[in-house]
Each structure stands twice: as C-alpha cells, then as structure tokens.
XYZ file of C-alpha atoms in Angstrom:
692
model
C 72.893 171.877 58.640
C 69.376 170.626 59.383
C 68.604 169.660 62.964
C 65.648 167.770 64.439
C 64.514 166.662 67.870
C 65.140 163.014 68.764
C 63.117 160.912 71.192
C 63.968 157.535 72.674
C 61.656 155.940 75.221
C 61.817 152.401 76.553
C 58.684 151.324 78.395
C 59.072 148.681 81.082
C 57.466 147.102 84.063
C 58.077 149.062 87.294
C 61.793 149.799 87.565
C 63.647 149.418 90.899
C 63.124 152.778 92.644
C 66.507 153.023 94.319
C 68.283 152.507 90.985
C 66.067 154.633 88.732
C 68.026 157.907 88.913
C 71.396 156.221 88.397
C 70.049 154.305 85.367
C 68.726 157.530 83.852
C 71.973 159.432 84.446
C 74.047 156.588 82.985
C 71.829 156.455 79.880
C 72.332 160.170 79.257
C 76.090 159.966 79.788
C 76.586 156.962 77.501
C 74.415 158.315 74.685
C 76.268 161.620 74.892
C 79.545 159.746 74.661
C 78.267 157.746 71.677
C 77.226 160.881 69.806
C 80.586 162.535 70.390
C 82.314 159.460 69.025
C 79.982 159.464 66.002
C 80.646 163.107 65.144
C 84.368 162.779 65.887
C 86.626 165.783 66.209
C 83.843 168.191 65.189
C 81.435 166.891 67.842
C 81.611 169.932 70.121
C 80.924 172.282 67.208
C 78.144 170.182 65.704
C 76.421 169.540 69.051
C 76.853 173.016 70.527
C 73.160 173.851 70.014
C 71.930 170.391 71.006
C 70.502 169.740 74.455
C 70.570 166.157 75.715
C 68.363 165.258 78.680
C 67.248 161.949 80.119
C 63.886 161.290 81.763
C 62.892 158.592 84.203
C 59.604 157.452 85.699
C 58.555 154.141 87.267
C 57.662 152.562 83.897
C 59.992 154.298 81.484
C 63.508 155.414 80.658
C 63.603 158.156 78.045
C 65.955 160.553 76.342
C 65.218 163.700 74.339
C 67.844 165.448 72.237
C 66.854 168.865 70.956
C 68.415 170.150 67.725
C 70.293 166.992 66.808
C 72.127 167.258 63.455
C 70.501 164.896 60.960
C 73.730 163.804 59.319
C 77.383 163.226 59.969
C 79.154 165.634 57.564
C 81.294 164.234 54.788
C 85.053 164.365 55.231
C 88.333 163.479 53.623
C 90.215 160.546 55.112
C 93.986 160.945 54.781
C 96.628 158.368 55.695
C 100.350 159.158 55.615
C 102.741 156.568 54.222
C 106.496 156.113 53.632
C 108.802 158.926 52.448
C 108.690 159.484 48.701
C 112.449 158.888 48.429
C 112.015 155.205 49.319
C 108.687 154.728 47.532
C 110.236 153.768 44.182
C 113.450 151.959 43.223
C 115.978 153.083 40.631
C 113.845 151.766 37.813
C 110.828 153.711 38.987
C 109.031 150.646 40.262
C 107.134 150.783 43.579
C 109.071 149.380 46.521
C 107.667 146.742 48.844
C 107.141 149.472 51.464
C 104.922 151.443 49.097
C 103.014 148.371 47.926
C 102.418 147.371 51.552
C 101.097 150.836 52.357
C 98.734 150.669 49.370
C 97.396 147.290 50.502
C 96.864 148.661 54.010
C 94.778 151.477 52.549
C 92.833 149.094 50.285
C 94.031 151.072 47.275
C 96.309 150.736 44.279
C 99.695 152.443 44.017
C 98.230 154.691 41.328
C 95.779 156.117 43.868
C 98.589 157.347 46.113
C 100.052 160.833 45.879
C 103.115 162.639 47.134
C 102.576 165.513 49.561
C 105.526 167.340 51.159
C 107.955 164.492 50.519
C 105.708 161.687 51.789
C 103.245 159.369 50.121
C 99.593 159.812 51.094
C 96.305 158.117 50.487
C 93.209 160.316 50.427
C 89.622 159.186 50.303
C 86.401 161.126 50.478
C 84.026 159.901 53.155
C 80.478 160.817 52.180
C 77.994 162.285 54.638
C 75.804 159.711 56.359
C 72.402 160.060 58.009
C 72.435 160.083 61.807
C 69.179 158.115 61.952
C 71.007 154.997 60.778
C 73.536 155.288 63.610
C 71.164 156.063 66.508
C 69.951 152.480 67.182
C 73.511 151.238 67.704
C 74.281 154.127 70.055
C 71.128 153.428 72.079
C 71.773 149.685 72.217
C 75.334 150.189 73.418
C 74.173 152.656 76.092
C 71.528 150.201 77.335
C 74.107 147.426 77.480
C 76.353 149.600 79.646
C 73.705 150.540 82.216
C 74.802 149.774 85.813
C 72.454 146.827 86.341
C 73.821 144.413 88.986
C 71.553 141.557 87.930
C 69.665 141.363 84.643
C 66.553 139.270 84.154
C 64.874 137.378 81.310
C 61.137 136.972 80.839
C 58.935 134.553 78.947
C 60.662 132.640 76.162
C 62.775 135.648 75.195
C 66.558 135.614 75.534
C 66.549 139.395 75.958
C 67.907 140.605 79.295
C 67.217 143.840 81.130
C 66.576 145.116 84.642
C 62.811 144.616 84.115
C 60.679 143.232 81.246
C 60.364 145.753 78.397
C 56.949 146.573 76.895
C 57.189 149.306 74.265
C 59.742 151.299 72.302
C 59.320 154.789 70.881
C 62.043 156.282 68.655
C 61.427 159.402 66.618
C 63.717 161.789 64.768
C 61.533 164.765 64.078
C 58.274 163.318 62.762
C 59.840 160.137 61.406
C 60.144 156.797 63.177
C 63.723 155.602 63.527
C 63.148 152.147 62.101
C 64.878 149.528 64.251
C 64.420 146.680 66.691
C 65.860 146.912 70.207
C 65.423 144.297 72.927
C 62.955 142.434 70.754
C 60.712 145.494 70.373
C 59.876 147.182 67.063
C 60.250 150.947 67.273
C 57.153 153.108 66.912
C 55.668 156.492 67.694
C 53.484 155.579 70.684
C 54.045 156.009 74.376
C 51.694 155.096 77.218
C 50.058 157.145 79.900
C 49.591 156.727 83.648
C 48.643 153.232 84.769
C 45.401 154.481 86.386
C 44.648 157.923 84.956
C 45.271 157.107 81.275
C 46.211 153.492 80.671
C 46.207 153.916 76.909
C 48.619 154.493 74.056
C 49.448 158.071 73.111
C 50.500 158.598 69.507
C 53.212 161.176 68.963
C 53.378 163.015 65.657
C 56.745 164.563 66.502
C 59.510 163.981 69.052
C 59.138 167.556 70.307
C 55.658 166.937 71.716
C 56.685 164.035 73.957
C 56.830 165.817 77.338
C 53.764 167.988 76.792
C 51.517 165.160 75.570
C 52.715 162.714 78.199
C 51.861 165.158 80.986
C 48.690 166.808 79.663
C 47.150 163.674 78.194
C 48.880 160.788 79.922
C 49.146 162.268 83.419
C 52.841 161.372 83.673
C 55.588 163.799 84.739
C 58.593 162.229 83.039
C 61.215 164.624 84.421
C 62.648 163.060 87.610
C 63.939 166.363 88.991
C 60.638 168.116 88.287
C 58.697 165.384 90.092
C 61.146 165.502 92.983
C 60.697 169.229 93.535
C 56.943 168.953 93.083
C 56.859 166.326 95.832
C 59.084 168.435 98.072
C 56.820 171.470 97.697
C 53.674 169.422 98.319
C 55.114 167.744 101.413
C 56.248 171.065 102.866
C 52.800 172.545 102.214
C 51.061 169.587 103.861
C 53.253 169.969 106.938
C 52.352 173.638 107.206
C 48.629 172.793 107.047
C 48.905 170.972 110.400
C 51.097 173.746 111.877
C 54.150 171.530 111.705
C 57.373 171.140 109.754
C 57.604 168.221 107.354
C 60.957 166.465 107.688
C 62.228 165.547 104.241
C 64.911 162.877 104.084
C 66.665 163.166 100.700
C 67.050 159.410 100.298
C 63.334 158.869 100.967
C 62.474 161.767 98.658
C 64.411 160.141 95.817
C 62.712 156.818 96.459
C 59.154 158.151 96.421
C 60.009 160.210 93.327
C 60.980 156.982 91.608
C 57.745 155.289 92.738
C 55.306 157.883 91.419
C 54.433 159.256 87.966
C 51.722 161.705 89.113
C 52.508 162.487 92.771
C 49.879 163.825 95.166
C 50.730 164.448 98.850
C 48.169 163.624 101.531
C 48.363 163.977 105.315
C 47.185 161.310 107.727
C 47.118 161.074 111.502
C 47.989 158.369 114.028
C 46.978 157.967 117.660
C 48.872 160.154 120.108
C 49.428 157.201 122.444
C 52.095 156.001 120.040
C 54.166 159.088 120.851
C 55.216 157.276 124.050
C 57.407 155.130 121.792
C 60.857 156.686 121.065
C 60.372 158.987 118.092
C 63.058 157.384 115.952
C 61.323 154.007 116.195
C 58.096 155.541 114.856
C 59.988 157.425 112.167
C 61.800 154.274 111.051
C 58.549 152.357 110.893
C 56.880 155.049 108.798
C 59.878 155.522 106.537
C 61.002 151.941 105.979
C 57.638 150.226 105.679
C 55.313 152.889 104.290
C 57.592 155.516 102.717
C 55.953 158.257 104.800
C 57.423 161.640 105.725
C 57.086 162.575 109.389
C 56.167 165.959 110.885
C 57.658 167.790 113.858
C 56.809 170.989 115.692
C 59.183 173.957 115.840
C 61.070 172.362 118.757
C 61.693 169.210 116.724
C 59.189 167.082 118.657
C 57.406 164.432 116.606
C 53.745 165.224 115.876
C 51.044 162.562 115.318
C 50.925 163.107 111.549
C 52.428 161.489 108.483
C 52.552 162.585 104.843
C 52.199 160.005 102.109
C 52.704 160.370 98.351
C 49.987 158.807 96.214
C 50.471 157.944 92.563
C 46.945 159.049 91.767
C 44.733 162.121 92.000
C 41.834 160.615 93.901
C 38.256 161.845 93.697
C 37.911 160.888 97.353
C 41.246 161.673 99.096
C 39.669 161.129 102.525
C 39.247 157.469 101.661
C 42.884 157.203 100.611
C 43.977 158.855 103.860
C 41.775 156.515 105.899
C 43.325 153.545 104.147
C 46.832 154.712 104.960
C 45.879 155.386 108.584
C 44.502 151.865 108.785
C 47.777 150.460 107.432
C 50.098 152.462 109.674
C 48.223 151.683 112.902
C 49.397 148.051 113.198
C 52.922 149.081 112.199
C 53.126 151.550 115.046
C 51.363 149.117 117.342
C 54.116 146.606 116.567
C 56.740 149.184 117.528
C 54.902 149.878 120.799
C 54.634 146.149 121.458
C 58.345 145.600 120.789
C 59.170 148.434 123.178
C 57.062 147.069 126.020
C 58.284 143.507 125.482
C 61.943 144.548 125.356
C 61.657 146.605 128.547
C 60.715 143.474 130.484
C 64.361 142.372 130.291
C 67.360 144.475 131.257
C 70.286 144.974 128.936
C 72.489 143.338 131.543
C 70.430 140.153 131.326
C 71.138 140.024 127.607
C 74.941 140.033 127.928
C 75.167 136.239 127.897
C 72.935 136.161 124.807
C 75.812 137.761 122.904
C 77.467 134.329 122.956
C 74.925 133.302 120.304
C 76.090 135.887 117.755
C 79.366 135.415 115.879
C 81.193 138.687 115.263
C 83.680 137.102 112.886
C 84.474 133.406 112.637
C 88.158 133.866 113.549
C 87.510 136.550 116.170
C 84.780 134.888 118.167
C 81.369 136.006 119.348
C 79.984 139.398 120.218
C 80.366 138.384 123.868
C 84.101 137.860 123.389
C 84.304 141.193 121.594
C 82.416 142.911 124.422
C 84.955 141.628 126.948
C 87.865 142.878 124.830
C 86.257 146.267 124.200
C 85.439 146.644 127.900
C 89.069 146.021 128.853
C 90.334 148.547 126.299
C 87.677 151.121 127.212
C 88.699 150.793 130.866
C 92.340 151.370 129.859
C 91.360 154.456 127.834
C 89.350 155.846 130.743
C 92.281 155.290 133.107
C 94.645 157.041 130.700
C 92.299 160.020 130.495
C 91.719 159.932 134.270
C 88.022 159.219 133.790
C 85.612 156.815 135.495
C 86.903 153.348 134.598
C 83.815 151.527 135.886
C 81.425 153.510 133.694
C 83.550 152.933 130.609
C 83.758 149.200 131.296
C 80.046 148.972 132.084
C 79.058 150.869 128.935
C 81.227 148.589 126.805
C 79.746 145.381 128.233
C 76.227 146.633 127.483
C 77.110 148.192 124.127
C 75.885 145.418 121.809
C 73.074 144.027 123.941
C 70.341 146.007 122.203
C 71.092 143.895 119.121
C 69.304 141.117 121.004
C 66.053 143.092 121.324
C 62.955 142.720 119.147
C 62.927 146.426 118.270
C 66.443 146.434 116.839
C 65.839 143.099 115.117
C 62.897 144.726 113.303
C 64.612 148.097 112.764
C 68.405 147.544 112.601
C 69.094 151.245 112.058
C 67.881 151.863 115.624
C 70.819 150.017 117.199
C 72.497 152.210 119.765
C 69.558 154.573 120.026
C 67.335 151.864 121.516
C 70.238 150.832 123.726
C 70.180 154.369 125.134
C 66.442 154.230 125.885
C 66.592 150.735 127.358
C 69.596 151.633 129.526
C 67.714 154.595 130.981
C 64.728 152.342 131.577
C 67.027 149.901 133.419
C 68.237 152.675 135.709
C 71.753 152.790 134.291
C 73.876 155.900 134.789
C 72.997 158.540 132.193
C 76.553 158.638 130.826
C 76.504 154.842 130.432
C 73.173 155.136 128.625
C 74.470 157.869 126.311
C 77.423 155.668 125.429
C 75.042 153.067 123.971
C 74.198 155.444 121.151
C 77.478 157.359 121.003
C 79.540 154.205 120.419
C 78.608 154.432 116.703
C 79.585 158.096 116.339
C 80.750 159.357 113.942
C 78.639 157.231 111.606
C 79.701 159.134 108.482
C 81.929 162.000 107.376
C 80.992 165.182 109.206
C 78.776 163.373 111.720
C 78.744 164.503 115.338
C 81.195 162.935 117.794
C 80.538 161.220 121.141
C 80.450 163.652 124.054
C 80.097 161.524 127.177
C 83.269 160.102 128.708
C 82.113 156.447 128.491
C 80.861 157.103 124.952
C 84.285 158.353 123.868
C 86.072 155.386 125.450
C 83.723 152.790 123.927
C 83.680 154.428 120.469
C 87.486 154.337 120.309
C 87.828 150.892 121.866
C 85.234 149.245 119.629
C 86.887 150.503 116.439
C 90.409 149.615 117.570
C 89.289 146.121 118.531
C 87.888 145.591 115.045
C 90.964 147.078 113.347
C 93.504 145.032 115.293
C 91.424 141.873 115.034
C 91.065 141.973 111.262
C 94.696 142.914 110.712
C 95.557 140.100 113.134
C 93.810 137.550 110.904
C 95.315 139.152 107.811
C 92.140 140.720 106.453
C 93.060 144.392 105.962
C 91.299 146.481 103.295
C 92.520 145.771 99.766
C 92.188 148.309 96.977
C 88.612 149.523 96.869
C 87.298 146.653 99.004
C 86.725 147.393 102.659
C 83.862 145.155 103.830
C 84.317 145.992 107.526
C 84.682 149.753 106.853
C 88.113 149.836 108.497
C 89.080 153.080 106.782
C 86.022 154.782 108.210
C 86.727 153.238 111.619
C 90.299 154.528 111.628
C 89.247 158.006 110.570
C 86.567 157.974 113.268
C 89.159 157.261 115.958
C 91.399 160.053 114.680
C 88.518 162.530 114.633
C 87.439 161.659 118.163
C 90.966 162.087 119.515
C 91.961 165.200 117.559
C 88.706 167.134 117.738
C 88.216 166.059 121.350
C 91.814 167.146 122.161
C 92.474 163.830 123.913
C 95.947 162.985 125.155
C 96.005 159.439 123.811
C 98.820 157.484 122.175
C 97.755 155.207 119.343
C 100.778 152.945 119.775
C 99.791 152.303 123.385
C 96.104 151.701 122.586
C 96.891 149.412 119.672
C 99.311 147.398 121.789
C 96.609 146.856 124.418
C 94.029 145.984 121.765
C 96.328 143.427 120.122
C 97.179 141.822 123.464
C 93.445 141.534 124.271
C 92.987 139.322 121.204
C 95.601 136.852 122.349
C 97.342 134.877 119.624
C 96.114 135.560 116.102
C 97.583 134.122 112.857
C 99.038 137.461 111.712
C 99.517 139.102 115.102
C 103.275 139.450 114.551
C 103.760 142.939 113.212
C 100.046 143.746 113.480
C 100.695 146.687 115.813
C 102.934 148.422 113.286
C 100.597 147.666 110.377
C 97.547 149.043 112.187
C 99.430 152.157 113.313
C 100.718 152.857 109.793
C 97.258 152.255 108.341
C 95.652 154.678 110.776
C 98.227 157.441 110.389
C 97.881 157.160 106.616
C 94.198 158.149 107.007
C 95.436 161.640 107.874
C 96.473 162.090 104.219
C 92.900 162.393 102.905
C 91.920 164.396 105.992
C 94.480 167.121 105.280
C 93.945 167.045 101.532
C 90.314 167.851 102.317
C 91.512 170.850 104.336
C 93.661 172.062 101.454
C 96.969 171.171 103.143
C 99.652 170.023 100.693
C 100.538 166.333 100.805
C 104.222 167.110 101.389
C 103.282 168.769 104.684
C 101.571 165.563 105.782
C 104.550 163.489 104.591
C 107.007 165.672 106.512
C 105.205 164.827 109.763
C 104.572 161.197 108.847
C 108.335 160.801 108.384
C 108.908 161.287 112.129
C 105.810 159.200 112.946
C 104.387 160.809 116.095
C 101.900 158.283 117.483
C 99.663 160.736 119.324
C 97.003 161.963 116.850
C 96.582 165.289 118.636
C 100.319 165.911 118.440
C 100.373 164.782 114.799
C 97.723 167.360 114.003
C 99.579 170.126 115.849
C 102.752 169.356 113.915
C 100.958 169.381 110.569
C 99.390 172.763 111.348
C 102.800 174.076 112.453
C 104.555 172.887 109.285
C 101.766 174.277 107.145
C 102.323 177.648 108.810
C 106.103 177.309 108.439
C 105.690 176.946 104.659
C 104.347 180.508 104.534
C 107.591 181.939 105.996
C 110.176 183.424 103.644
C 112.895 181.236 105.175
C 111.011 177.971 104.619
C 112.178 177.107 101.106
C 115.884 177.645 101.842
C 115.731 175.749 105.150
C 113.839 172.844 103.545
C 116.499 172.610 100.845
C 119.255 172.810 103.474
C 117.616 170.042 105.501
C 117.451 167.872 102.412
C 121.139 168.499 101.772
C 121.983 167.720 105.394
C 119.886 164.543 105.254
C 121.692 163.356 102.130
C 125.125 164.061 103.628
C 124.339 162.305 106.908
C 122.792 159.270 105.251
C 125.761 158.839 102.927
C 128.123 159.026 105.889
C 125.994 156.705 108.001
C 125.355 159.324 110.688
C 121.979 158.825 112.338
C 122.286 160.111 115.911
C 123.065 163.581 117.217
C 126.720 163.340 118.235
C 128.465 165.759 120.564
C 130.270 168.736 119.040
C 133.797 169.595 120.152
C 134.383 173.348 120.425
C 138.155 172.811 119.941
C 137.585 171.358 116.458
C 135.542 174.327 115.259
C 137.869 176.450 113.103
C 135.832 178.354 110.541
C 133.876 181.424 111.780
C 130.742 180.207 109.972
C 130.749 176.847 111.713
C 131.411 178.494 115.079
C 128.446 180.799 114.510
C 126.179 177.935 113.520
C 127.315 175.788 116.448
C 126.588 178.615 118.876
C 123.175 179.220 117.290
C 122.266 175.506 117.431
C 123.342 175.251 121.072
C 121.306 178.330 121.943
C 118.240 176.924 120.204
C 118.597 173.594 122.011
C 118.328 175.477 125.289
C 115.687 178.036 124.360
C 113.399 175.569 122.586
C 113.363 172.951 125.349
C 110.349 174.530 127.141
C 108.470 174.816 123.835
C 109.064 171.127 123.092
C 107.707 170.346 126.558
C 104.589 172.392 125.789
C 104.234 170.957 122.282
C 104.197 174.448 120.776
C 105.465 173.327 117.381
C 104.418 176.478 115.575
C 106.603 178.631 117.839
C 109.463 176.137 117.519
C 109.531 176.325 113.725
C 109.201 180.109 113.789
C 112.320 180.298 115.989
C 114.181 177.731 113.908
C 113.553 179.932 110.872
C 116.054 182.354 112.452
C 118.813 179.873 111.596
C 118.501 180.439 107.861
C 121.342 182.946 107.472
C 123.700 180.914 109.689
C 122.911 177.729 107.757
C 123.410 179.481 104.404
C 126.758 180.900 105.555
C 127.867 177.492 106.775
C 127.271 175.836 103.410
C 128.793 178.804 101.556
C 132.003 178.955 103.603
C 132.582 175.518 105.161
C 133.757 172.289 103.528
C 131.948 169.558 105.467
C 134.029 166.709 104.082
C 137.344 168.058 105.387
C 140.552 166.078 104.923
C 141.018 165.961 108.679
C 138.812 163.054 109.830
C 138.190 164.574 113.278
C 137.156 167.936 111.828
C 134.892 166.198 109.304
C 133.181 164.136 112.005
C 132.749 167.221 114.180
C 131.041 169.055 111.342
C 128.817 166.028 110.683
C 127.896 166.034 114.383
C 126.947 169.713 114.110
C 124.742 169.024 111.102
C 123.170 166.089 112.931
C 122.282 168.342 115.865
C 120.871 170.924 113.466
C 118.714 168.338 111.700
C 117.468 166.844 114.963
C 116.197 170.248 116.038
C 113.886 170.225 113.014
C 113.100 166.521 113.356
C 111.696 167.321 116.766
C 108.761 168.670 114.769
C 108.927 167.175 111.270
C 111.237 166.225 108.442
C 110.967 169.507 106.578
C 113.293 168.209 103.867
C 110.078 166.650 102.479
C 108.969 170.198 101.622
C 111.847 170.666 99.201
C-alpha cells in the first residue's frame, strides 16, 4: 500500500506559553485516536510504519505523520440476522423477522444469504482515500483541545485559544483541500517574526522541518528547543565560573516563548546581594523569565541568563537592555526589604484582623490565636518549649502583611524567617516562619525545629477541623483548600519525625478551639477518619497491599506512628508461612463471634475445657497473654505477630477436633470466650482476617 508524509500546521498569534506543550500533546493524542478509529481493527497493522509527532512553537501548532497510508482498504461488511429456520414460513414466504432484518440492512430479502444456519447480509465496502477523511479528524482534534476559555476575533464566529492566521495541509506533494477555522488550506508556512517574516512555500510535507529551520529560522520541535536552551544556559553559567540553576517550569515557559532561542548573560550590581537570595530569584524568574547563577556552594552570583528570540548582530546591546530592565526590579526588592524591616512582625499581628481566612472561620488573627493554642498543646505533649511554639504561631502569618510578600507571594514564610531574625526573635521561632509550610509538596523536606513542627501540624489541623466543622470537606476531585495534602503533611511530620502524638487528642483540641460550628457535631470522627484514610495512598506508593492497610484501619489506632508500625508489622507477617492459615482462622473466628453477638474477651473456665485440643489452645493463649504483655507495652508489633504465628498448629487442631457450637450452653460459651481471647490477641495489632 502506498504511503505518504502528511503535514498539518495551524498558524496563530502568540499562543499562551504555559499551555503550549499540553495543547501540542493533546493534538497528537487526538489525531492518533482519530486515525485508529478511521482504520478500524487493522489500524495497528496499517500504521505500524507510521510515525506521528506534534510540533509546537509560539505561533504554530503542527503535526507530521510519516508514512501515512493513502487509503482505507476496502472490506466486506457482514451483519448476522435471525436463524434460517424462522426466516421463512411454511409456504416459503419471508417472515416478519427476516423482512425486518432486511430493512435494517437497507437491502432486499433476495440479497440475504444463509451461512451456518443463520441469515446474513454482506456488502463490499470500497477503499476510500485518506485525504478526504483527514480534515474531519483534524477538526475534531482541534475541538477537543484543553482550552479553558476560547476567544473570537473580528467579525468571525470561529473560536480558538488565539486568532488563527494560516493553514498548511499537505499529503505528500498535494494540498489536502479543505477549510478549517475559516482558513483555506495551502502549502505555505511562515518563518520567524524577525529573522524571516515571510511565507515559505513547501513542495512536499517531508521538507517542513528542514525548510522551517534553515530558511525560516524556526525550531518547531518543542523538545529540541528545550534541550537547546538547557545546553546554552548551562554553557553561559560556566562562562562566568558559576552553575546555572535551571527550573523545569521556567525552562518550559521560555521554550514556549521562543522560536529561535539564544542565551545571553547579564550582570546586576553586587549591592543587591544583600537582599535575601530567593527574593532576587523570584524577581528575575517571575518578571523577566531569567535563570539565576550560583557558585559551587550554592551562593547566588550577580549574574542572570536570559533567552532571546533573536540572533542579534549586537548582543552587547541586548544584554545592556536587559540589565537596564532588571535593575529597577531588584531595586524594588531592596526597597521592599528595607521598608518592611522598619516594622517588626509582632507589630503586624493586629493587622491580621484585616484579612479574612474564610468567611465562616473568621480572620487570620482569629486563626493565629487558635493555631497558637494548639501549637502550645503540641509542644507540651512533646515536652518542648511551649512559649516558643506559641510565639512562632502568633507570628506565622504576619509576613503576609509585608510589601515583599505582597509583591512575591511565593516568598511567604521565607521572608518571615528573615524578618524574624532581623527583629531579634529566637532562631527556632524564626525557622518556624518558613517551616510552617513544610512539606509543600510530595517528597518535600519536613520542618526540623521544634516550634516549626508544632506550628506546621497545628496550622493544618486548624484548617481541617474548621472546614469539616462548616461542612466543607473535599468532594470527589475538588479540594480547593488542599485538605488532602494538609492531612498527608501532618501524617508525614508525625511518622517520619517519630513523634508520640495522638491525632484524636489533637483533633479534639483543634475542634474545641473553633467553638461552635454548624457541623461541629461528629467533626472529630470525620476528620480522624479522613486523615487515617490518607495512609491508603501512602502505603500503595510503598508497594504495600491495600488489605494490609485495611487490617490496621479496622482497629483504628489514632497515633500515626503506631499506625505505621502496625502496618509494617502486618506486612512482614504476610511473608510468614503461617500467615494465610491464621488469617483464614481469624476470619472464621470473627464470623462465629459476630453471629453469636460476642464482642468482648470473656473469661475462660478451666473446668469447662474437655477436649485436649481446646485445653492446648487455652494454655497457649494464656501463655501468650503473659509473654506478649511487655511487647505490647513497647509497641513491638512485629515481634508480637511473629510469636502469635506459633499458634497456628494449636488453632488448626482446635477447629479440626472441637465443635464450638456444643449442645451444652456453658461449654459453648466457654469455647466462644476462648476464641474471643484468641482474636483479641491479634486485634491488639490488627484485624488480620482482612488478609484472608
């Protein structure tokens, strides 16, 4: 079958840089899907030698398909109808069932045939040229692009993310004749806005990339441009004996802003290095899209690297222009710093009354008071400095009232740290200003200072209990206050920090700090369940089976550190040869006890033990109750389950030889009490019946 290269390019005004890569990827995925639907069941075979790749630059979305089959092969369409035995009546006339089938097929009864006892309709479907189908596939893919808000321009009713300006569609050397988004397809593309602002005529789809780059000075491949920028930035950093710091998000953005990237290095005055480095970095990154440079120790150097969308004949002039632009930006940061330092963080506490945290939960000042009380409680529980925890919490949101954080919101916490040190606050209190937001994302570092730990936990729990208390928990995929992340953050801090904290206790204090809230009744239980449920994804990420998590959740230990120890112990227990049999036995015991309404461990009467197997099990259970007591005190759940595994043979013998539901009521109840004691030994760690 003949194959040709296919080109689609839609020229536009400058596309939104942060969305460019996702638009390109979606275009490729949807066109691929459309082609597979077109070629049907033979798609994988027909497209096995085809390579589909999308391209994206500031003023274009494009797609090139190499070796695209030029036609959809002909086929035979077959539809199966009613059995032949009911197709005709006794007189040989077609039945209503057969006539209905013929109408459905758009055929006459005479066109039907019997195959293997059933009536069939067969029709040859002729081959059809792919070129006729491509416009519809492209149009559908464009309609599906993830564009939050489409726009119209001029008098046109066409909608897209940006106004469209040209359309190139070629299959081999032929134009795919169509109209898309009000544009007539052609064979011309356009070059770089400054280097070659002219049309480039393409004689064949296969020459698109080469001509666009060599003639038009446009690198259409997003990934190629990205790596070119990375290499240039790294080289520029080395030229000043530094290390260019490449933020992936910024790298993607500048890749989407440039068609012909050229990296240049500028310099700023060293006096600006007195400003906290992150403030300078934020200013350079957010406002100018510059990469910063550090020395080998990670100290910021007075250089920046910018990406120009032009190969200038006088790069020194371009550099001078960028240095002129960045100077007032950095001067603003220095001004904000000096202005902010004239007021202490403490003096800004009352200003928090002017900021509403949430309309039903009051101001940031009210939140600060609640968080301070809970942080003090946490510090007391951990036998830490209560004053420092309370002090850190009261100051925690005050940097939001500074000019620097107002201008650069991502510096909140970090500027609080610097301002607290400037105010003469205790270093641990200052560290807590930044650590309160840790962990900011999955895998992020955790707070290390004692006040930082207390405030980070207290702040998240205050938000969790408050929003549950006004009946605004996360729903489905919507979590506007990032409560899932907050809950997971608390668990990480406690577990990885090996903190002896009880969630039930902390939540109770947090709820009481809020006072009366509309949904406060039952809020403690809801928040606790919500937080413990976060462990599910945690352990799935560690490769621990969900039933292990569920076995521990069933007994609901409220101390995260203990919860984690139990999960690790049960996960180890599953590797033992006795685990499967004991899990099944526990499930059987659980079913028996629940049916009989036995929930507590009753006492066992030695006089009512008759069968040797039940005497052996009773003795073994009693011995374990004594020997395991110290291990329960120590919380050594792994050792506990390893010792309980020794009971397997005694449990198996009991169920093989003993009738639990004896006719004698007293004997039956005594055996139920024995099983209850056995089950409670395991429940001291987890409900291992969940493993069965």
